[in-house]
């Protein structure tokens, strides 16, 4: 009972407030505040598409469990993939066998092999058991291993009669799998389905067997919509013995017995072998002309659909709703994301409201193009970023340019061209690298920037080495020419560059900003070194941002007051705002509250689209993470690899203006999506840390976690910057930069690293064999 109450709370707080009312229900009273005007959809009916949930919210809970059904029922129709036992028991589970999604192997270790639609399939099959055996001895588990396993083995396989005979059954879609196979095993599948249709309120009935569906449609006494399901193009339809790619061309025949078709989504938007979208087909338009509705299946936030979507599931849904004629519905494991796409983002829905949160790029749109390249910056601008950023690096000959790190090996093709120039600089990082200050700008211009993987995920491989690196001057000129609202210039390693390389990065940045004359752009100067920020305190037109790398759970008042001496804003890791335990949100820290009480603006980094970077509480949907940091954590800006995703959530076009917290500057921004406002009835509401964690069984609950440490003053304040060495001295690298550990050890160098570089540095050399292995590993990352 307690668990159910938590789930109800989650339902209220984590999904769009959209209800599926019965067709004869009275129209709801208008909600207060601005309303989204009614839209004419290009569906067959002209109404918005339906959301059909496969087994409920199966992207989180095992298919067909009470939790999955409860979480999905108010926004979708429940789709049951029918499996039958040998005595006619009806259960809901996707697939021909029970193995992937149940605990059947613990009940019966013996497997059978059956020929189903021309293929030999080995496993455990429902037809080999009675309804009692399935219902009393087998429980469901997650069939997708990347989804939470905490709910495995807690609930039995969904019994169809028990569900539909309850007091308040959900809207229901019955999909009959493998009808011909059940007939071969002696089951009167047609009679069983007709009995279900006549006994219960079933809105839709579908099957991939044309002859079966014709017969059921003719004999059913209820008004269930009949939908013909087409399987993968090369599979053979049982009654005609033709491949489905051929059957779909005969829409007139399908129309004679069905009101719609359900097709894999690639029937509509094919995905090529390289995982990019191909040209659209005419399936939707042709079906609509024939009077058939079209339902697309196979949607899930945690599947790689196509690189064209940049790991943004909402972008995929919009492709099926807004590009050409809209499908009439989608079958999905994550119904909230589909529902949000319809209500919040389709047709470019906007409300004339101001949004307070800045969208800040992370090396431009680095999830789509190589970070810090001209193309990444242009994409970030096109995607509506409020602030584009440049992390400044210095070349050997004193040119300031944009790159994520002074070690340009991972982000460029330097490893293949300048591997012999690699060295170890403990003041910068513990591992060897190819550093920008060892190369001239003309040498760096021979390199190509390259996209870095996010974990195991490739990003836009077609443009892996597209674009070019840009100087700081070129970056600022681009921002000025394109009218970007603001720029963030990040200064790294100033002390080392001054003392060991004779390079004055602070002066280089100051001169570039002065020469750029950015009269209409807000300029943010960021550094993890307080002494760097002090250099800009006398220019009130610049706003200073302190980059904090330490994980923290609180910011004592004295520390916050110290920060205020150097900066108006901070940029902190997202896990210092919300703690995560085993991919579940655990709790909020006090960091944002305490910083804001000190009148410090708070930016949080780094948000990404890939579902592996998202806690389970976000439903594998980056929109929910964005909503949580904006609406619940109340940050002032989000730093993201995918500014287009954040920008779409917050806004649509540059028309209005907003006041950016304690930065006290007016920045032009866009009108907001209707669902980005918590006060609107239609709202994508934030996740609540700790609530989903409470729904897992007690034996899997974590022990109380110690709070993160406070941010201390010594983590904030750095020693004064050293003087810049003479140019002649800088031509000879200091011992700390020597590739051999013996040389570095002999010097006894005691230079103080900036606050963002306090990690303990291992004092180990890099043999040639090890270097080759490292090279192979790094190349594999790309």
Short mmCIF file of C-alpha atoms in Angstrom, two decimals, residues 237-587:
data_model
loop_
_atom_site.label_atom_id
_atom_site.label_comp_id
_atom_site.label_asym_id
_atom_site.label_seq_id
_atom_site.Cartn_x
_atom_site.Cartn_y
_atom_site.Cartn_z
CA UNK A 237 2.29 -12.86 -43.50
CA UNK A 238 0.84 -16.28 -42.47
CA UNK A 239 -2.34 -16.39 -44.57
CA UNK A 240 -1.13 -14.90 -47.87
CA UNK A 241 2.46 -16.21 -47.60
CA UNK A 242 3.64 -12.84 -48.90
CA UNK A 243 6.23 -10.61 -47.24
CA UNK A 244 4.76 -7.69 -45.33
CA UNK A 245 6.56 -5.23 -47.60
CA UNK A 246 4.38 -6.56 -50.40
CA UNK A 247 1.19 -6.77 -48.34
CA UNK A 248 1.40 -3.10 -47.33
CA UNK A 249 1.04 -2.08 -50.97
CA UNK A 250 -2.46 -3.56 -51.11
CA UNK A 251 -4.17 -1.03 -48.88
CA UNK A 252 -7.55 -1.58 -50.52
CA UNK A 253 -7.62 -5.16 -49.28
CA UNK A 254 -6.58 -4.13 -45.80
CA UNK A 255 -9.27 -1.46 -45.76
CA UNK A 256 -11.90 -4.13 -46.49
CA UNK A 257 -11.50 -5.61 -43.01
CA UNK A 258 -9.55 -3.04 -40.92
CA UNK A 259 -9.78 0.59 -39.91
CA UNK A 260 -6.05 1.03 -39.52
CA UNK A 261 -2.59 -0.44 -39.76
CA UNK A 262 0.17 -0.74 -37.16
CA UNK A 263 3.63 -0.69 -38.70
CA UNK A 264 7.23 -0.64 -37.44
CA UNK A 265 8.34 2.98 -37.47
CA UNK A 266 10.92 2.39 -40.19
CA UNK A 267 8.08 1.75 -42.65
CA UNK A 268 7.52 5.51 -42.43
CA UNK A 269 10.98 6.94 -41.78
CA UNK A 270 13.51 4.31 -42.89
CA UNK A 271 16.87 4.16 -41.14
CA UNK A 272 19.80 3.48 -43.44
CA UNK A 273 22.65 1.10 -42.72
CA UNK A 274 24.72 3.99 -41.37
CA UNK A 275 21.97 4.68 -38.77
CA UNK A 276 20.88 7.95 -40.36
CA UNK A 277 17.36 8.62 -41.58
CA UNK A 278 16.58 7.92 -45.19
CA UNK A 279 13.89 9.57 -47.26
CA UNK A 280 10.34 9.20 -45.94
CA UNK A 281 7.95 6.77 -47.54
CA UNK A 282 4.38 7.56 -48.56
CA UNK A 283 2.86 4.94 -46.23
CA UNK A 284 1.04 7.45 -44.01
CA UNK A 285 -0.28 9.58 -46.88
CA UNK A 286 -1.32 6.52 -48.90
CA UNK A 287 -3.05 4.91 -45.92
CA UNK A 288 -4.91 8.12 -45.09
CA UNK A 289 -6.10 8.39 -48.69
CA UNK A 290 -7.47 4.85 -48.33
CA UNK A 291 -9.24 5.79 -45.10
CA UNK A 292 -6.84 3.85 -42.88
CA UNK A 293 -5.30 5.13 -39.66
CA UNK A 294 -1.58 4.54 -39.14
CA UNK A 295 -0.01 3.56 -35.82
CA UNK A 296 3.78 3.44 -35.62
CA UNK A 297 5.43 0.97 -33.23
CA UNK A 298 8.86 0.40 -31.75
CA UNK A 299 9.44 3.61 -29.80
CA UNK A 300 11.62 3.59 -26.69
CA UNK A 301 13.78 6.32 -25.18
CA UNK A 302 16.63 3.93 -24.46
CA UNK A 303 17.07 2.46 -27.94
CA UNK A 304 19.44 3.96 -30.51
CA UNK A 305 16.95 4.94 -33.19
CA UNK A 306 19.02 7.08 -35.55
CA UNK A 307 21.96 9.43 -35.25
CA UNK A 308 19.69 11.99 -36.92
CA UNK A 309 17.88 12.45 -33.59
CA UNK A 310 21.04 13.08 -31.52
CA UNK A 311 19.75 10.83 -28.70
CA UNK A 312 16.74 13.08 -28.21
CA UNK A 313 13.57 10.91 -28.07
CA UNK A 314 11.29 13.93 -28.40
CA UNK A 315 12.96 14.80 -31.70
CA UNK A 316 12.05 11.33 -32.97
CA UNK A 317 8.40 11.67 -32.01
CA UNK A 318 8.20 15.08 -33.65
CA UNK A 319 9.55 13.54 -36.84
CA UNK A 320 6.41 11.38 -36.96
CA UNK A 321 4.02 14.15 -35.88
CA UNK A 322 5.28 17.25 -37.68
CA UNK A 323 7.18 16.06 -40.75
CA UNK A 324 4.57 15.34 -43.40
CA UNK A 325 1.25 13.81 -42.43
CA UNK A 326 1.09 12.81 -38.78
CA UNK A 327 0.72 9.22 -37.68
CA UNK A 328 -2.49 8.52 -35.78
CA UNK A 329 -0.69 7.04 -32.80
CA UNK A 330 2.58 5.65 -31.48
CA UNK A 331 3.32 2.47 -29.55
CA UNK A 332 5.96 3.17 -26.93
CA UNK A 333 7.62 1.96 -23.75
CA UNK A 334 7.82 5.56 -22.44
CA UNK A 335 4.34 7.05 -22.85
CA UNK A 336 5.08 10.28 -20.97
CA UNK A 337 7.70 11.34 -23.52
CA UNK A 338 5.31 10.69 -26.39
CA UNK A 339 2.52 12.53 -24.60
CA UNK A 340 4.78 15.49 -23.87
CA UNK A 341 5.88 15.64 -27.50
CA UNK A 342 2.24 15.90 -28.59
CA UNK A 343 1.06 18.41 -26.00
CA UNK A 344 4.19 20.49 -25.47
CA UNK A 345 6.30 20.52 -28.59
CA UNK A 346 4.37 19.50 -31.70
CA UNK A 347 3.19 22.33 -33.96
CA UNK A 348 5.78 24.58 -32.23
CA UNK A 349 3.38 25.28 -29.36
CA UNK A 350 4.49 28.35 -27.42
CA UNK A 351 3.14 30.72 -24.82
CA UNK A 352 4.20 34.37 -24.50
CA UNK A 353 6.01 33.96 -21.19
CA UNK A 354 9.51 34.84 -20.08
CA UNK A 355 11.94 32.17 -18.95
CA UNK A 356 14.63 32.92 -16.35
CA UNK A 357 17.12 30.12 -17.13
CA UNK A 358 20.06 30.50 -19.49
CA UNK A 359 21.03 27.82 -21.99
CA UNK A 360 24.83 27.71 -22.13
CA UNK A 361 26.67 25.59 -24.66
CA UNK A 362 29.46 23.23 -23.68
CA UNK A 363 32.10 23.76 -26.38
CA UNK A 364 29.26 24.70 -28.69
CA UNK A 365 26.80 21.99 -29.66
CA UNK A 366 29.46 19.37 -28.94
CA UNK A 367 26.93 16.52 -29.00
CA UNK A 368 26.36 17.13 -32.70
CA UNK A 369 29.67 18.44 -34.07
CA UNK A 370 33.25 18.32 -32.81
CA UNK A 371 33.46 20.50 -29.72
CA UNK A 372 34.85 24.03 -30.12
CA UNK A 373 34.66 23.82 -33.92
CA UNK A 374 33.09 26.48 -36.09
CA UNK A 375 30.26 24.07 -36.90
CA UNK A 376 29.58 23.32 -33.23
CA UNK A 377 29.29 27.02 -32.48
CA UNK A 378 27.06 27.67 -35.47
CA UNK A 379 24.82 24.77 -34.45
CA UNK A 380 24.57 26.12 -30.90
CA UNK A 381 23.56 29.50 -32.29
CA UNK A 382 21.00 27.93 -34.62
CA UNK A 383 19.66 25.89 -31.67
CA UNK A 384 18.96 29.03 -29.65
CA UNK A 385 21.73 28.95 -27.05
CA UNK A 386 21.73 32.09 -24.91
CA UNK A 387 25.47 31.80 -24.23
CA UNK A 388 28.12 30.17 -26.40
CA UNK A 389 31.41 29.28 -24.74
CA UNK A 390 35.08 29.14 -25.58
CA UNK A 391 37.62 27.40 -23.35
CA UNK A 392 40.76 29.30 -24.27
CA UNK A 393 44.02 27.48 -24.97
CA UNK A 394 47.37 28.94 -25.99
CA UNK A 395 49.70 27.83 -28.75
CA UNK A 396 53.49 27.88 -28.54
CA UNK A 397 53.54 31.10 -30.55
CA UNK A 398 50.97 32.84 -28.35
CA UNK A 399 47.74 32.41 -30.32
CA UNK A 400 44.59 32.04 -28.22
CA UNK A 401 42.10 29.53 -29.62
CA UNK A 402 39.08 27.50 -28.46
CA UNK A 403 39.39 23.88 -27.31
CA UNK A 404 37.98 21.88 -24.44
CA UNK A 405 41.39 21.08 -22.99
CA UNK A 406 44.99 22.11 -23.38
CA UNK A 407 45.59 18.41 -24.08
CA UNK A 408 44.27 18.40 -27.63
CA UNK A 409 44.83 14.67 -28.18
CA UNK A 410 41.29 13.43 -27.42
CA UNK A 411 39.47 16.28 -29.21
CA UNK A 412 41.53 16.50 -32.41
CA UNK A 413 43.50 14.30 -34.77
CA UNK A 414 46.73 15.29 -32.98
CA UNK A 415 47.47 11.73 -31.86
CA UNK A 416 47.95 10.54 -35.41
CA UNK A 417 50.00 13.56 -36.49
CA UNK A 418 52.00 14.66 -33.43
CA UNK A 419 52.25 11.57 -31.24
CA UNK A 420 56.01 12.07 -30.97
CA UNK A 421 55.33 15.43 -29.30
CA UNK A 422 53.45 13.91 -26.38
CA UNK A 423 54.72 14.73 -22.89
CA UNK A 424 53.70 14.55 -19.26
CA UNK A 425 52.80 17.73 -17.41
CA UNK A 426 51.71 16.87 -13.86
CA UNK A 427 50.54 20.43 -13.21
CA UNK A 428 47.94 19.94 -15.95
CA UNK A 429 46.97 16.26 -15.72
CA UNK A 430 48.39 12.94 -14.50
CA UNK A 431 48.52 11.25 -17.90
CA UNK A 432 50.63 12.13 -20.90
CA UNK A 433 49.12 14.29 -23.59
CA UNK A 434 49.74 16.44 -26.62
CA UNK A 435 49.54 19.99 -25.32
CA UNK A 436 48.60 23.04 -27.32
CA UNK A 437 51.50 25.06 -25.92
CA UNK A 438 53.94 22.64 -27.58
CA UNK A 439 52.53 23.36 -31.04
CA UNK A 440 52.33 26.48 -33.15
CA UNK A 441 49.02 27.72 -34.49
CA UNK A 442 50.07 26.78 -38.03
CA UNK A 443 50.66 23.22 -36.81
CA UNK A 444 47.33 23.10 -35.01
CA UNK A 445 45.59 24.33 -38.15
CA UNK A 446 46.68 21.10 -39.86
CA UNK A 447 44.54 19.14 -37.40
CA UNK A 448 40.86 18.34 -37.51
CA UNK A 449 38.64 18.56 -34.46
CA UNK A 450 36.80 15.35 -33.68
CA UNK A 451 33.71 14.34 -31.76
CA UNK A 452 34.33 12.56 -28.47
CA UNK A 453 32.14 9.62 -27.51
CA UNK A 454 29.78 9.83 -24.57
CA UNK A 455 30.67 6.57 -22.86
CA UNK A 456 30.06 3.84 -25.44
CA UNK A 457 27.83 6.04 -27.57
CA UNK A 458 28.97 7.38 -30.91
CA UNK A 459 27.83 10.90 -31.65
CA UNK A 460 26.98 11.93 -35.21
CA UNK A 461 29.75 9.82 -36.80
CA UNK A 462 29.09 11.26 -40.26
CA UNK A 463 30.56 14.53 -38.99
CA UNK A 464 33.16 13.04 -36.67
CA UNK A 465 35.95 15.28 -37.98
CA UNK A 466 33.90 18.06 -39.58
CA UNK A 467 34.61 21.75 -39.12
CA UNK A 468 37.72 23.57 -38.02
CA UNK A 469 39.19 24.97 -34.84
CA UNK A 470 38.79 28.72 -34.37
CA UNK A 471 40.85 31.38 -32.68
CA UNK A 472 39.39 33.34 -29.79
CA UNK A 473 39.17 36.36 -32.08
CA UNK A 474 37.18 34.35 -34.66
CA UNK A 475 34.89 33.02 -31.94
CA UNK A 476 34.11 36.51 -30.67
CA UNK A 477 33.56 37.81 -34.19
CA UNK A 478 31.12 34.99 -34.89
CA UNK A 479 29.16 35.79 -31.73
CA UNK A 480 29.06 39.47 -32.66
CA UNK A 481 28.08 38.89 -36.29
CA UNK A 482 25.35 36.39 -35.42
CA UNK A 483 23.95 38.51 -32.59
CA UNK A 484 24.35 35.85 -29.91
CA UNK A 485 23.02 37.19 -26.57
CA UNK A 486 26.19 36.32 -24.69
CA UNK A 487 29.58 34.64 -24.64
CA UNK A 488 31.43 32.75 -21.92
CA UNK A 489 35.22 32.72 -22.08
CA UNK A 490 36.84 30.07 -19.89
CA UNK A 491 40.47 30.59 -18.82
CA UNK A 492 42.49 27.51 -17.84
CA UNK A 493 46.01 26.87 -16.50
CA UNK A 494 46.99 30.54 -16.28
CA UNK A 495 49.60 30.02 -13.54
CA UNK A 496 51.40 27.22 -15.37
CA UNK A 497 51.35 29.01 -18.71
CA UNK A 498 52.80 32.15 -17.16
CA UNK A 499 55.51 30.53 -15.06
CA UNK A 500 56.58 27.65 -17.28
CA UNK A 501 55.66 28.65 -20.83
CA UNK A 502 55.97 32.42 -20.89
CA UNK A 503 52.38 32.73 -22.10
CA UNK A 504 50.04 35.35 -20.67
CA UNK A 505 46.60 33.88 -21.28
CA UNK A 506 44.90 36.53 -19.13
CA UNK A 507 46.32 39.32 -21.26
CA UNK A 508 45.46 37.45 -24.45
CA UNK A 509 41.82 37.14 -23.38
CA UNK A 510 41.62 40.73 -22.14
CA UNK A 511 43.02 42.07 -25.41
CA UNK A 512 40.72 39.91 -27.54
CA UNK A 513 37.63 41.00 -25.60
CA UNK A 514 38.63 44.65 -25.80
CA UNK A 515 39.28 44.46 -29.54
CA UNK A 516 36.02 42.60 -30.21
CA UNK A 517 33.89 45.52 -28.91
CA UNK A 518 30.97 43.32 -27.89
CA UNK A 519 28.57 46.15 -27.15
CA UNK A 520 25.40 44.06 -27.44
CA UNK A 521 26.65 40.79 -25.95
CA UNK A 522 26.88 39.88 -22.29
CA UNK A 523 30.46 38.73 -21.58
CA UNK A 524 31.06 36.08 -18.92
CA UNK A 525 34.66 35.37 -17.89
CA UNK A 526 35.05 31.98 -16.22
CA UNK A 527 37.97 30.34 -14.44
CA UNK A 528 38.68 27.84 -11.68
CA UNK A 529 41.43 30.19 -10.47
CA UNK A 530 40.33 33.05 -8.19
CA UNK A 531 43.45 35.03 -9.08
CA UNK A 532 42.45 34.99 -12.74
CA UNK A 533 38.99 36.28 -11.90
CA UNK A 534 40.56 39.07 -9.82
CA UNK A 535 42.21 40.38 -12.96
CA UNK A 536 38.77 41.22 -14.38
CA UNK A 537 37.20 42.81 -11.30
CA UNK A 538 37.69 46.38 -12.53
CA UNK A 539 35.67 45.88 -15.70
CA UNK A 540 31.99 46.07 -14.67
CA UNK A 541 30.80 45.10 -18.15
CA UNK A 542 32.20 41.59 -17.62
CA UNK A 543 30.50 39.13 -15.27
CA UNK A 544 32.83 36.68 -13.55
CA UNK A 545 32.03 32.98 -13.17
CA UNK A 546 33.96 30.70 -10.80
CA UNK A 547 34.30 27.15 -12.10
CA UNK A 548 34.06 24.73 -9.17
CA UNK A 549 35.19 21.16 -9.78
CA UNK A 550 34.82 19.71 -6.29
CA UNK A 551 31.70 17.74 -5.39
CA UNK A 552 30.03 19.51 -2.49
CA UNK A 553 26.93 19.11 -0.36
CA UNK A 554 26.79 22.57 1.14
CA UNK A 555 28.39 25.98 0.88
CA UNK A 556 29.02 27.57 4.30
CA UNK A 557 28.24 31.27 4.55
CA UNK A 558 31.90 32.21 4.89
CA UNK A 559 32.77 30.30 1.72
CA UNK A 560 29.91 31.92 -0.19
CA UNK A 561 31.07 35.34 0.98
CA UNK A 562 34.57 34.50 -0.22
CA UNK A 563 33.23 33.50 -3.64
CA UNK A 564 31.48 36.87 -3.87
CA UNK A 565 34.86 38.61 -3.70
CA UNK A 566 35.86 37.01 -6.98
CA UNK A 567 32.72 36.18 -8.93
CA UNK A 568 29.06 36.93 -9.49
CA UNK A 569 28.29 33.36 -10.55
CA UNK A 570 29.51 29.79 -10.15
CA UNK A 571 29.50 26.82 -12.50
CA UNK A 572 29.13 23.55 -10.55
CA UNK A 573 28.81 19.84 -11.42
CA UNK A 574 25.23 18.61 -11.56
CA UNK A 575 25.93 15.90 -8.98
CA UNK A 576 26.64 18.66 -6.46
CA UNK A 577 23.02 19.74 -6.85
CA UNK A 578 21.32 16.33 -6.82
CA UNK A 579 23.01 13.25 -5.43
CA UNK A 580 22.52 9.99 -7.34
CA UNK A 581 22.61 6.47 -5.89
CA UNK A 582 22.69 3.43 -8.25
CA UNK A 583 21.11 5.50 -11.03
CA UNK A 584 18.30 6.68 -8.72
CA UNK A 585 18.05 10.28 -7.57
CA UNK A 586 18.87 10.31 -3.87
CA UNK A 587 18.42 13.86 -2.54
#
